Amino acid sequence: MRIVIPLFDAFTSLDAIGPYEVLKMLPDAEVVFAAQRPGPVPDGAALTVAVDAALTDLDSADVLVVPGGRGARQNVANEELLAWLRRIHATTTWTTSVCTGSLLLGAAGLLDGLEATTHWSAVRELESYGATYTPRRVVEQGRIITSAGVSSGIDMALRLAELIAGRTAAEAFQLVIEYDPQPPFDSGSVAKASQGAKDYLASR
């Protein structure tokens, strides 16, 4: 099973690495990180991922996982990347996104008429591509699965693991990564965040 995760400058690292940690445990999984050119791909902060495969090296995937980040917004008019997404999507069993990775799927024309989710700050952009935003953490529309902000990529990957390998396998993967969220604050969505937290972000 080939799982392809395209990277681009200023991707959000957990968007890619969170699902990777889950999906690499699938039976016979081959995870491929790809970029427009092989070499180091920076996340825009302090992390760089060494990528061996160019997008043009790949013509199919069983699973496509598109991360988000500042770079996703910067690439919504990158026709080379968008054409590649359309080409790979035509071959996949599952096409997925994390956070603002859904903007790239939308820009490629893959979400028109579908329900989808994204980071709360990108709702207007998502809907400009013909998608209907829903605030659920994971949204399934046939073989397209979108997930909301950063951490929800792990939820999406566990659901995808269940769809591919069954619930027991997915539960085992969850146990391996000890994914048992107990955050110290209940501020993980716009609906629940304090006004102070929203004001803090608005001032930055």
Coordinates of C-alpha atoms in Angstrom, one line a residue:
M1 CA 0.0 0.0 0.0
R2 CA 1.6 3.2 -1.1
I3 CA 0.8 6.3 1.1
V4 CA 2.0 9.5 -0.5
I5 CA 2.4 12.7 1.6
P6 CA 3.4 15.8 -0.5
L7 CA 5.4 18.4 1.2
F8 CA 6.0 22.1 0.3
D9 CA 7.9 24.9 2.0
A10 CA 6.1 26.2 5.2
F11 CA 4.0 23.0 5.7
T12 CA 2.8 22.4 9.2
S13 CA 4.9 19.5 10.5
L14 CA 2.3 17.8 12.7
D15 CA -0.1 17.8 9.7
A16 CA 2.2 15.4 8.0
I17 CA 4.0 13.6 10.8
G18 CA 0.9 12.9 12.9
P19 CA -0.8 10.8 10.2
Y20 CA 2.5 9.3 9.2
E21 CA 3.0 7.9 12.7
V22 CA -0.3 6.1 12.4
L23 CA -0.4 5.1 8.7
K24 CA 3.1 3.7 8.6
M25 CA 1.8 0.8 10.8
L26 CA -0.7 -0.4 8.2
P27 CA 0.2 -3.8 6.8
D28 CA 2.6 -3.6 3.8
A29 CA 2.6 0.2 4.1
E30 CA 5.1 2.2 2.0
V31 CA 5.1 5.8 3.0
V32 CA 6.6 8.2 0.5
F33 CA 7.2 11.9 1.2
A34 CA 7.4 13.9 -2.1
A35 CA 8.0 17.4 -3.1
Q36 CA 8.3 19.4 -6.4
R37 CA 12.1 18.8 -6.1
P38 CA 13.9 16.3 -4.0
G39 CA 15.9 17.7 -1.1
P40 CA 15.3 19.4 2.2
V41 CA 11.8 20.9 2.7
P42 CA 11.5 23.4 5.6
D43 CA 8.4 23.7 7.7
G44 CA 8.9 27.5 8.0
A45 CA 10.1 27.2 11.6
A46 CA 12.9 24.9 12.8
L47 CA 12.2 21.6 11.2
T48 CA 13.4 20.3 7.8
V49 CA 12.4 17.0 6.2
A50 CA 14.7 15.4 3.7
V51 CA 12.6 14.3 0.7
D52 CA 13.9 11.8 -1.8
A53 CA 11.0 11.7 -4.3
A54 CA 9.9 14.3 -6.7
L55 CA 6.2 14.7 -7.5
T56 CA 6.9 13.7 -11.1
D57 CA 8.4 10.4 -9.9
L58 CA 4.9 9.3 -8.7
D59 CA 2.0 8.5 -10.9
S60 CA -0.3 6.7 -8.4
A61 CA -1.1 6.2 -4.7
D62 CA -3.4 4.1 -2.6
V63 CA -3.7 6.9 0.0
L64 CA -2.9 10.6 -0.5
V65 CA -2.4 12.8 2.6
V66 CA -2.2 16.5 1.9
P67 CA -0.9 18.6 4.9
G68 CA -1.7 22.2 5.5
G69 CA 0.2 25.2 6.8
R70 CA 1.1 28.6 5.5
G71 CA 2.6 26.9 2.5
A72 CA -0.8 25.4 1.5
R73 CA -2.3 28.9 1.2
Q74 CA 0.8 30.0 -0.8
N75 CA 0.3 27.1 -3.3
V76 CA -3.4 27.4 -4.1
A77 CA -2.4 28.9 -7.5
N78 CA 0.5 26.5 -8.1
E79 CA -0.9 24.7 -11.2
E80 CA 1.9 22.2 -11.3
L81 CA 1.0 21.0 -7.8
L82 CA -2.8 21.2 -8.4
A83 CA -2.5 19.2 -11.6
W84 CA -0.4 16.6 -9.8
L85 CA -3.1 16.3 -7.0
R86 CA -5.8 15.8 -9.6
R87 CA -3.7 13.1 -11.4
I88 CA -2.9 11.2 -8.2
H89 CA -6.5 11.5 -6.9
A90 CA -7.7 9.7 -10.0
T91 CA -5.7 6.6 -8.8
T92 CA -6.3 6.7 -5.0
T93 CA -8.5 4.6 -2.8
W94 CA -8.5 7.4 -0.3
T95 CA -7.7 11.1 -0.7
T96 CA -7.3 13.0 2.5
S97 CA -6.2 16.3 3.9
V98 CA -5.2 17.9 7.2
C99 CA -5.9 21.4 8.3
T100 CA -5.5 23.9 5.3
G101 CA -4.4 21.0 3.1
S102 CA -8.1 21.0 2.2
L103 CA -7.6 24.3 0.4
L104 CA -5.3 22.6 -2.0
L105 CA -7.9 19.9 -2.6
G106 CA -10.4 22.6 -3.1
A107 CA -8.2 24.6 -5.5
A108 CA -7.7 21.4 -7.5
G109 CA -11.4 21.1 -7.9
L110 CA -11.8 18.0 -5.8
L111 CA -14.2 19.4 -3.1
D112 CA -16.8 21.1 -5.3
G113 CA -20.2 20.2 -3.9
L114 CA -18.9 18.3 -1.0
E115 CA -18.9 18.8 2.8
A116 CA -15.4 19.4 4.1
T117 CA -13.6 20.8 7.0
T118 CA -10.4 22.8 7.5
H119 CA -8.7 25.0 10.1
W120 CA -11.2 27.5 11.5
S121 CA -9.3 30.4 10.1
A122 CA -9.7 29.1 6.5
V123 CA -13.5 28.6 6.3
R124 CA -14.1 31.4 3.8
E125 CA -11.3 30.2 1.5
L126 CA -12.6 26.6 1.6
E127 CA -16.1 27.6 0.7
S128 CA -14.8 29.7 -2.2
Y129 CA -13.9 26.4 -3.9
G130 CA -17.5 25.1 -3.8
A131 CA -17.2 23.1 -0.6
T132 CA -19.7 23.3 2.3
Y133 CA -17.8 23.8 5.6
T134 CA -18.7 21.7 8.6
P135 CA -16.9 22.1 11.9
R136 CA -16.5 18.4 12.6
R137 CA -13.0 17.2 13.2
V138 CA -13.2 14.5 10.5
V139 CA -15.5 14.7 7.5
E140 CA -16.0 11.7 5.2
Q141 CA -17.4 12.2 1.7
G142 CA -17.0 9.0 -0.3
R143 CA -13.3 8.4 -0.7
I144 CA -12.3 11.9 0.3
I145 CA -11.7 12.6 4.0
T146 CA -10.8 16.0 5.3
S147 CA -9.8 16.9 8.9
A148 CA -9.8 20.1 10.8
G149 CA -6.8 21.8 12.4
V150 CA -3.4 20.2 13.0
S151 CA -4.1 17.7 15.7
S152 CA -7.2 16.3 14.0
G153 CA -4.9 14.7 11.4
I154 CA -4.2 11.9 14.0
D155 CA -8.0 11.4 14.4
M156 CA -8.3 11.2 10.6
A157 CA -5.5 8.7 10.3
L158 CA -7.0 6.5 12.9
R159 CA -10.3 6.5 11.2
L160 CA -8.6 5.7 7.9
A161 CA -6.7 2.9 9.5
E162 CA -10.0 1.5 10.7
L163 CA -11.5 1.7 7.2
I164 CA -8.4 -0.1 5.7
A165 CA -7.4 -2.6 8.4
G166 CA -10.3 -2.8 10.8
R167 CA -11.1 -1.4 14.2
T168 CA -8.8 -3.7 16.2
A169 CA -5.8 -2.7 14.2
A170 CA -6.7 1.0 14.5
E171 CA -7.2 0.6 18.3
A172 CA -3.8 -1.1 18.4
F173 CA -2.2 1.8 16.5
Q174 CA -3.8 4.3 18.9
L175 CA -2.3 2.3 21.8
V176 CA 1.2 2.3 20.2
I177 CA 1.3 6.1 20.0
E178 CA -0.5 6.3 23.4
Y179 CA -3.0 8.8 21.9
D180 CA -5.2 9.5 24.9
P181 CA -5.8 13.3 24.8
Q182 CA -6.4 14.9 28.1
P183 CA -5.6 18.6 27.4
P184 CA -5.2 20.9 30.3
F185 CA -7.6 23.4 28.7
D186 CA -10.9 23.1 26.9
S187 CA -9.9 25.7 24.3
G188 CA -9.4 23.6 21.2
S189 CA -12.2 25.0 19.0
V190 CA -13.6 28.4 18.3
A191 CA -16.9 27.4 20.0
K192 CA -15.1 26.6 23.2
A193 CA -12.2 29.1 23.3
S194 CA -12.2 32.0 25.7
Q195 CA -12.5 35.5 24.3
G196 CA -9.1 36.2 25.8
A197 CA -7.6 33.4 23.7
K198 CA -9.2 34.8 20.6
D199 CA -8.1 38.3 21.4
Y200 CA -4.5 37.1 21.9
L201 CA -4.5 35.5 18.4
A202 CA -6.0 38.6 16.9
S203 CA -3.3 40.8 18.3
R204 CA -0.4 38.7 16.8

